[in-house]
Short mmCIF file of C-alpha atoms in Angstrom, two decimals:
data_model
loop_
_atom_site.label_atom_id
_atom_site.label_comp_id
_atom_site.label_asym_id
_atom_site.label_seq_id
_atom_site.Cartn_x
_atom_site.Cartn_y
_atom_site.Cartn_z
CA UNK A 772 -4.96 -8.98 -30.46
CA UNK A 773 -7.21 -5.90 -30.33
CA UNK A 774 -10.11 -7.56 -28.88
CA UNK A 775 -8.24 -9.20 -26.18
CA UNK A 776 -6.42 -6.05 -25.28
CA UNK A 777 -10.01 -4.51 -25.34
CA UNK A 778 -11.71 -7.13 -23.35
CA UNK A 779 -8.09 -8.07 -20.95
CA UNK A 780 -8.77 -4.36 -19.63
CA UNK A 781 -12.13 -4.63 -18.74
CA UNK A 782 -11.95 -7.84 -16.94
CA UNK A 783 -8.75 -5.94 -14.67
CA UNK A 784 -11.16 -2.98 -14.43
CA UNK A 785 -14.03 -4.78 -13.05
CA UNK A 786 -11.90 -7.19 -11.47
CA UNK A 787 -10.24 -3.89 -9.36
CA UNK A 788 -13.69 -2.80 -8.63
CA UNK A 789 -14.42 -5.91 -7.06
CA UNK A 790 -11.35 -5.94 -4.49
CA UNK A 791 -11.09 -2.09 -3.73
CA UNK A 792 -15.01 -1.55 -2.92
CA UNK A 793 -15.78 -4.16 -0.26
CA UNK A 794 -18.96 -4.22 0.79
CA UNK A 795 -22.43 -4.19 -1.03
CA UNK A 796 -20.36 -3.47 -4.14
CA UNK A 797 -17.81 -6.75 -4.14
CA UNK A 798 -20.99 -8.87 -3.39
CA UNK A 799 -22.95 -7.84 -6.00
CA UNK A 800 -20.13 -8.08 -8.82
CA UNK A 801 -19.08 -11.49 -7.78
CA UNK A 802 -22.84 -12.29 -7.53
CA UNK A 803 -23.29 -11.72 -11.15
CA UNK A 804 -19.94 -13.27 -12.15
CA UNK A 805 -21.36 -16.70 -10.57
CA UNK A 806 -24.52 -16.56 -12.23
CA UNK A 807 -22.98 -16.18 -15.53
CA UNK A 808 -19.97 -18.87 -14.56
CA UNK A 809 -23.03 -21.16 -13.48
CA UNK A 810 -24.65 -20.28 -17.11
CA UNK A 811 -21.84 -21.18 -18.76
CA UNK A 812 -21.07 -24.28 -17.21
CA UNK A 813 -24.75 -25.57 -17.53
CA UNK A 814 -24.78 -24.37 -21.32
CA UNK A 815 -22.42 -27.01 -22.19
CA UNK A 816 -25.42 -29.52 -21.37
CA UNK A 817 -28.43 -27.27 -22.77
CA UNK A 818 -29.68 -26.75 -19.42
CA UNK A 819 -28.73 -23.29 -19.00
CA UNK A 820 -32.54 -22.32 -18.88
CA UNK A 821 -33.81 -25.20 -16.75
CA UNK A 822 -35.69 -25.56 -13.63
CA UNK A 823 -32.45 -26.69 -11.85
CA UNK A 824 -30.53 -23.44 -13.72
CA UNK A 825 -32.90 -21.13 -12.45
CA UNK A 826 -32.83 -23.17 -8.83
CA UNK A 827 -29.27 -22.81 -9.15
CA UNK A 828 -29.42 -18.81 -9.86
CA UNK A 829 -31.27 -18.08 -6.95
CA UNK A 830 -29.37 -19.78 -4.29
CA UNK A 831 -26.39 -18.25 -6.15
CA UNK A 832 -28.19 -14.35 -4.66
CA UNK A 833 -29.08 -16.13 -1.57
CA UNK A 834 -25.97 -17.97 -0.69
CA UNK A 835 -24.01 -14.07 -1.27
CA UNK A 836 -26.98 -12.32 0.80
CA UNK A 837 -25.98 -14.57 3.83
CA UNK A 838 -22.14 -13.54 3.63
CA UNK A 839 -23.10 -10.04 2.78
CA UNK A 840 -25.23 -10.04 5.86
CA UNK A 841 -22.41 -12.21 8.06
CA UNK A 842 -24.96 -15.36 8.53
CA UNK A 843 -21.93 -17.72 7.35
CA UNK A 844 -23.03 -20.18 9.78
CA UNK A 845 -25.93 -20.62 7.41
CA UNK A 846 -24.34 -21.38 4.33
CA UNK A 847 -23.86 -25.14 4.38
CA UNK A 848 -27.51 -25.85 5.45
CA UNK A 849 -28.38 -23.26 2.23
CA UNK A 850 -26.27 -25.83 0.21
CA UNK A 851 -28.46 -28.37 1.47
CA UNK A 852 -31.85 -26.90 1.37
CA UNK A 853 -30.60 -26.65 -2.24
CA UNK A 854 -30.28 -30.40 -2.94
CA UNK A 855 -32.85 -31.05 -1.41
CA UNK A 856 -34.87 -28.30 -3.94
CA UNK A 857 -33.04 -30.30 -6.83
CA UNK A 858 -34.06 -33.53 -5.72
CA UNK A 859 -37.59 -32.47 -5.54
CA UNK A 860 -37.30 -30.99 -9.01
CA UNK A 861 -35.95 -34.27 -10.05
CA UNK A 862 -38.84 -36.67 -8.55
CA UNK A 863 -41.99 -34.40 -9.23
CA UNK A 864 -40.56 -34.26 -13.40
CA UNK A 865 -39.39 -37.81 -13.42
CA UNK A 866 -38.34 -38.92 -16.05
CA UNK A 867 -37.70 -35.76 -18.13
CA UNK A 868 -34.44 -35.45 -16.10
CA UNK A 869 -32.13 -37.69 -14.74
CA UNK A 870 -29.99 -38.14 -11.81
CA UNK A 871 -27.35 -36.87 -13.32
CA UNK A 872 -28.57 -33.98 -14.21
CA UNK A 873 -28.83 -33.15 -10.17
CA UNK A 874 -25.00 -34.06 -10.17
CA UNK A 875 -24.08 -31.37 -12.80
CA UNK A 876 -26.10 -29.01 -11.21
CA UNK A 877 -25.15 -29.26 -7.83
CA UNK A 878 -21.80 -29.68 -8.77
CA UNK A 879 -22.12 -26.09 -10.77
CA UNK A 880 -23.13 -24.50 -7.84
CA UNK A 881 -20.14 -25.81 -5.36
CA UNK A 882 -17.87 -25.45 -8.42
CA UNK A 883 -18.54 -21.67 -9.60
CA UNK A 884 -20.37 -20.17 -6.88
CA UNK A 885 -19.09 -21.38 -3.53
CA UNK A 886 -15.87 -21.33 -4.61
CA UNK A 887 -15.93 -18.07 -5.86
CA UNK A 888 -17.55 -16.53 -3.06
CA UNK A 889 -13.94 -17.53 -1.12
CA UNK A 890 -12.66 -13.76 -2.92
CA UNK A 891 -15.61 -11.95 -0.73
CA UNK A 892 -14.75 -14.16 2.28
CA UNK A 893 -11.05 -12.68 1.88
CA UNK A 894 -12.17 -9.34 0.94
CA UNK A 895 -14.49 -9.27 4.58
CA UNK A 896 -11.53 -10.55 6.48
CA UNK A 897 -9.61 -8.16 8.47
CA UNK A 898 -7.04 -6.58 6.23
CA UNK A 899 -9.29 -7.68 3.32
CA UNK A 900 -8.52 -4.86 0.76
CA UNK A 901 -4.82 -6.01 1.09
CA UNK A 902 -5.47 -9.73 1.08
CA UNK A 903 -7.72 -9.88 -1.84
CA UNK A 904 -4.52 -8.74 -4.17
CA UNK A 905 -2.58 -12.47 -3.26
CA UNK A 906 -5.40 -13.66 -5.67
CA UNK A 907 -4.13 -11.70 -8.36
CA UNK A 908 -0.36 -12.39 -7.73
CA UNK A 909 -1.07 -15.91 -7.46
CA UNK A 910 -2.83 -16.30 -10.45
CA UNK A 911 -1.86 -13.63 -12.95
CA UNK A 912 1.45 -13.05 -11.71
CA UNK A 913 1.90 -16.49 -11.84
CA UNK A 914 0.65 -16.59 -15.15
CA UNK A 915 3.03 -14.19 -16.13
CA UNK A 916 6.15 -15.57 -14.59
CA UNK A 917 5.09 -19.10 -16.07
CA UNK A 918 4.99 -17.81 -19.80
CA UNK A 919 7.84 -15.95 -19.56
CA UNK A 920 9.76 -18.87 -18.25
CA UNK A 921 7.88 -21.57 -20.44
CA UNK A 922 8.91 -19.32 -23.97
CA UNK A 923 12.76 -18.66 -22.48
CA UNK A 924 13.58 -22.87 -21.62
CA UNK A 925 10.38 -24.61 -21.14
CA UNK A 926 11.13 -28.01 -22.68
CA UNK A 927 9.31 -30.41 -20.95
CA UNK A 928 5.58 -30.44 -21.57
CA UNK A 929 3.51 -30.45 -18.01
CA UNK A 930 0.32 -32.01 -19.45
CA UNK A 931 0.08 -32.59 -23.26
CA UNK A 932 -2.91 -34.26 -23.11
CA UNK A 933 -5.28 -31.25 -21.35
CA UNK A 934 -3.31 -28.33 -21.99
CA UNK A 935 0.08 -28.70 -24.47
CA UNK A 936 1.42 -25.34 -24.18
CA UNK A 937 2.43 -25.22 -20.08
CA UNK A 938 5.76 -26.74 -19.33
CA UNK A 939 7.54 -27.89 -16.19
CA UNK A 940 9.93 -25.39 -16.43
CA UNK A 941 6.87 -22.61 -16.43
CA UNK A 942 5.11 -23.81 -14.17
CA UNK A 943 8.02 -23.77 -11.75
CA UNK A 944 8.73 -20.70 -13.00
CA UNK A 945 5.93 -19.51 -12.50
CA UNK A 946 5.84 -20.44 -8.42
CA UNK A 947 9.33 -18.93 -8.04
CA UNK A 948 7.77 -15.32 -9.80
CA UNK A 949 4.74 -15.58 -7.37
CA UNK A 950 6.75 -16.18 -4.59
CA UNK A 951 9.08 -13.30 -4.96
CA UNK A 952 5.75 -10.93 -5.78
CA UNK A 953 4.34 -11.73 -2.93
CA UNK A 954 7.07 -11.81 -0.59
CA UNK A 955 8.17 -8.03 -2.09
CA UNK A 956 4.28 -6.83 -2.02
CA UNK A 957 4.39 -8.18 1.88
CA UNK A 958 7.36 -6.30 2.45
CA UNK A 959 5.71 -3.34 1.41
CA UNK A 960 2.44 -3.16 3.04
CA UNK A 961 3.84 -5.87 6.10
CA UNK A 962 1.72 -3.49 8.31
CA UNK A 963 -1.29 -3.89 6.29
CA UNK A 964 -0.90 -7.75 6.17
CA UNK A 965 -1.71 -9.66 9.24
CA UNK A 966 1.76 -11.28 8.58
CA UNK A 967 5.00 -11.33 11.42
CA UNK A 968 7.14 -11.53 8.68
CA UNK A 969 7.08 -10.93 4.90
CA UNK A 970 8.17 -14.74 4.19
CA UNK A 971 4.44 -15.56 4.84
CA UNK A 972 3.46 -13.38 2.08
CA UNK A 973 5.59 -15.12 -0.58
CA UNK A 974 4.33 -18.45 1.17
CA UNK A 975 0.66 -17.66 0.46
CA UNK A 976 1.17 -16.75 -2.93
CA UNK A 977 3.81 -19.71 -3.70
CA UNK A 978 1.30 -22.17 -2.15
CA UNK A 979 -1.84 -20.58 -3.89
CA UNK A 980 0.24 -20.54 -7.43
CA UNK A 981 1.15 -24.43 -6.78
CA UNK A 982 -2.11 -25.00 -6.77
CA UNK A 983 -3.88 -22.72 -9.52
CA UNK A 984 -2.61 -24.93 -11.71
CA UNK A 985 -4.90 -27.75 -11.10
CA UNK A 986 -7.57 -24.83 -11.43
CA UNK A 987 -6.95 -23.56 -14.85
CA UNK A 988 -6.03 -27.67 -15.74
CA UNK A 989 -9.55 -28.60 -14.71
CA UNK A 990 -11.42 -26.10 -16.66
CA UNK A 991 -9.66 -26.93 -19.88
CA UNK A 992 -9.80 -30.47 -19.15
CA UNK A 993 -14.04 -30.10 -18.86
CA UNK A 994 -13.46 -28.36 -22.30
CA UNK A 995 -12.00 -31.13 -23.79
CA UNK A 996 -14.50 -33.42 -22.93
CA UNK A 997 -16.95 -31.26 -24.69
CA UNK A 998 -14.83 -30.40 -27.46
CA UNK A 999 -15.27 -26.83 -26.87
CA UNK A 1000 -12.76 -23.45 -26.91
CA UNK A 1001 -14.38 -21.27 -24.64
CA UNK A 1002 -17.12 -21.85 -21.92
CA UNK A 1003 -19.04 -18.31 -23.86
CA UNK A 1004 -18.08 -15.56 -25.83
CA UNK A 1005 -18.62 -12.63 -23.22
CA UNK A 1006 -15.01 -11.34 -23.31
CA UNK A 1007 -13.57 -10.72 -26.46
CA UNK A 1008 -10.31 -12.74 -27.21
CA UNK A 1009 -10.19 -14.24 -23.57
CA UNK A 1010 -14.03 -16.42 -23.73
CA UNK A 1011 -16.00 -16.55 -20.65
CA UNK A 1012 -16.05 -15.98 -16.94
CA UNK A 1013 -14.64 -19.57 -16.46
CA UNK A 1014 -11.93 -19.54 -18.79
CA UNK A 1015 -10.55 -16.12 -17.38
CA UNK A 1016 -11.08 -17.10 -13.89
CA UNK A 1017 -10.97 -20.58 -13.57
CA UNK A 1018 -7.17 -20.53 -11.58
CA UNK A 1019 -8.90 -18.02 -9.28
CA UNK A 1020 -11.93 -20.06 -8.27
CA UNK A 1021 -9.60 -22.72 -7.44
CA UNK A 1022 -7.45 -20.64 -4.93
CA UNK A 1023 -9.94 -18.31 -3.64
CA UNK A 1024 -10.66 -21.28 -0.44
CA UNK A 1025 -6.62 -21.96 -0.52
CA UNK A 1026 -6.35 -18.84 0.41
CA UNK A 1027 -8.61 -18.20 2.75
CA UNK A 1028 -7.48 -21.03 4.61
CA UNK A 1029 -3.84 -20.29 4.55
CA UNK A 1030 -4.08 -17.01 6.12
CA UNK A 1031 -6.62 -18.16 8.84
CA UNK A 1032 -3.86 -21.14 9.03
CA UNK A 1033 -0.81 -18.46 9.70
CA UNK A 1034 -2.89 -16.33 11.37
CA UNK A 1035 -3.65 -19.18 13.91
CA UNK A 1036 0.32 -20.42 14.66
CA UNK A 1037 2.28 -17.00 14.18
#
């Protein structure tokens, strides 16, 4: 319990860091969370130290650079130039690797770092600073409110198979508890929030806690292929960058999107 006391306050520290400081700051932190995510993810098939892994790493600094620097227009032909990198990788070695291997590398890339890279999007947007804390509500509030619910009258197990201790009853718990955070933390900063009305607020975190499930469901369910706990051991009593932040990755683009949708018809 120690340890993940130790290692829970840490991960809100640097996690804090990462939405308050903007800039050269946010990018570089979430730079360096990718590249580990990405090593963790390509441990589980020994290829953590690769050709492709090290391919992988430094599109992971270029594909930040580009948003850092506001070239987001480049970012899908980066992707690209990428496959095309692993491909090459893949012909000029043939057969020490196969074409899967491209797949799991590629797929590591999308997975951890452009879908990560959603939380700097946010953070850049207009109203950013106040933005970037719906990840939080919609993920560790959620988290929260789900447990809380799921221990008081959670009876009916969600999915036994991937992940036997969430319930129905937390999980809508745990939408309801994001909802009213966010629609309480919109009425408090509503002129910080590109929002009309504080309902949006509890929207975007309701929505983005619907989905984080399917997030945090996935990474375990990857885990259980591989008969594995954690993805690494880098945070004491919580695993690795994955495990703590795989509901985030997920709604980092929801997100995003959702407030760019409001934004739009408001």
């Amino acid at each position: 319990m120690k340890e993940r006391i130790i290692g829970g306050f840490f991960v809100a520290l640097i996690t804090l860091i990462a939405l308050l400081s903007g800039g050269i700051v946010t990018t570089a932190i979430l730079t360096v969370v990718s590249i580990i995510g990405i090593w963790e993810y390509l441990r589980i098939y020994s290829m953590e130290k690769s050709s492709f892994a090290y391919v992988n790493y430094i599109f992971t600094v270029l594909y930040y650079v580009l948003i850092y620097l506001g070239k987001e227009n480049l970012l899908f032909s980066t992707s690209i130039l990428m496959l095309m990198i692993l491909l090459a990788i893949y012909v000029f070695h043939f057969p020490k690797y196969k074409d899967y291997d491209v797949a799991k590398v590629f797929f590591s890339f999308i997975y951890v770092t452009v879908m990560m890279s959603f939380i700097l999007l946010i953070r850049n947007m207009e109203f950013g600073i106040y933005l970037a804390f719906y990840l939080l509500i919609a993920s560790w509030g959620n988290d929260v409110c789900a447990y809380l619910v799921g221990r008081a009258i959670g009876k009916h197990k969600m999915s036994p198979k991937v992940s036997p201790n969430k319930s129905v009853e937390g999980f809508a718990g745990g939408i309801v508890g994001a909802f009213l955070i966010g629609f309480f933390y919109a009425m408090a900063f509503i002129n910080m929030l590109p929002f009309t009305s504080a309902l949006w607020g509890g929207v975007v975190s309701a929505v983005a806690a619907m989905t984080s499930v399917i997030g945090d469901l996935a990474a375990s369910a990857i885990k259980r292929n591989h008969d594995i706990k954690d993805y690494s051991h880098l945070i004491p009593g919580h695993g690795g960058i994955i495990d703590r932040f795989d509901s985030v990755i997920y709604i980092g683009p929801i997100i995003y999107w959702l407030v760019n949708m409001i934004s739009y018809i408001q």
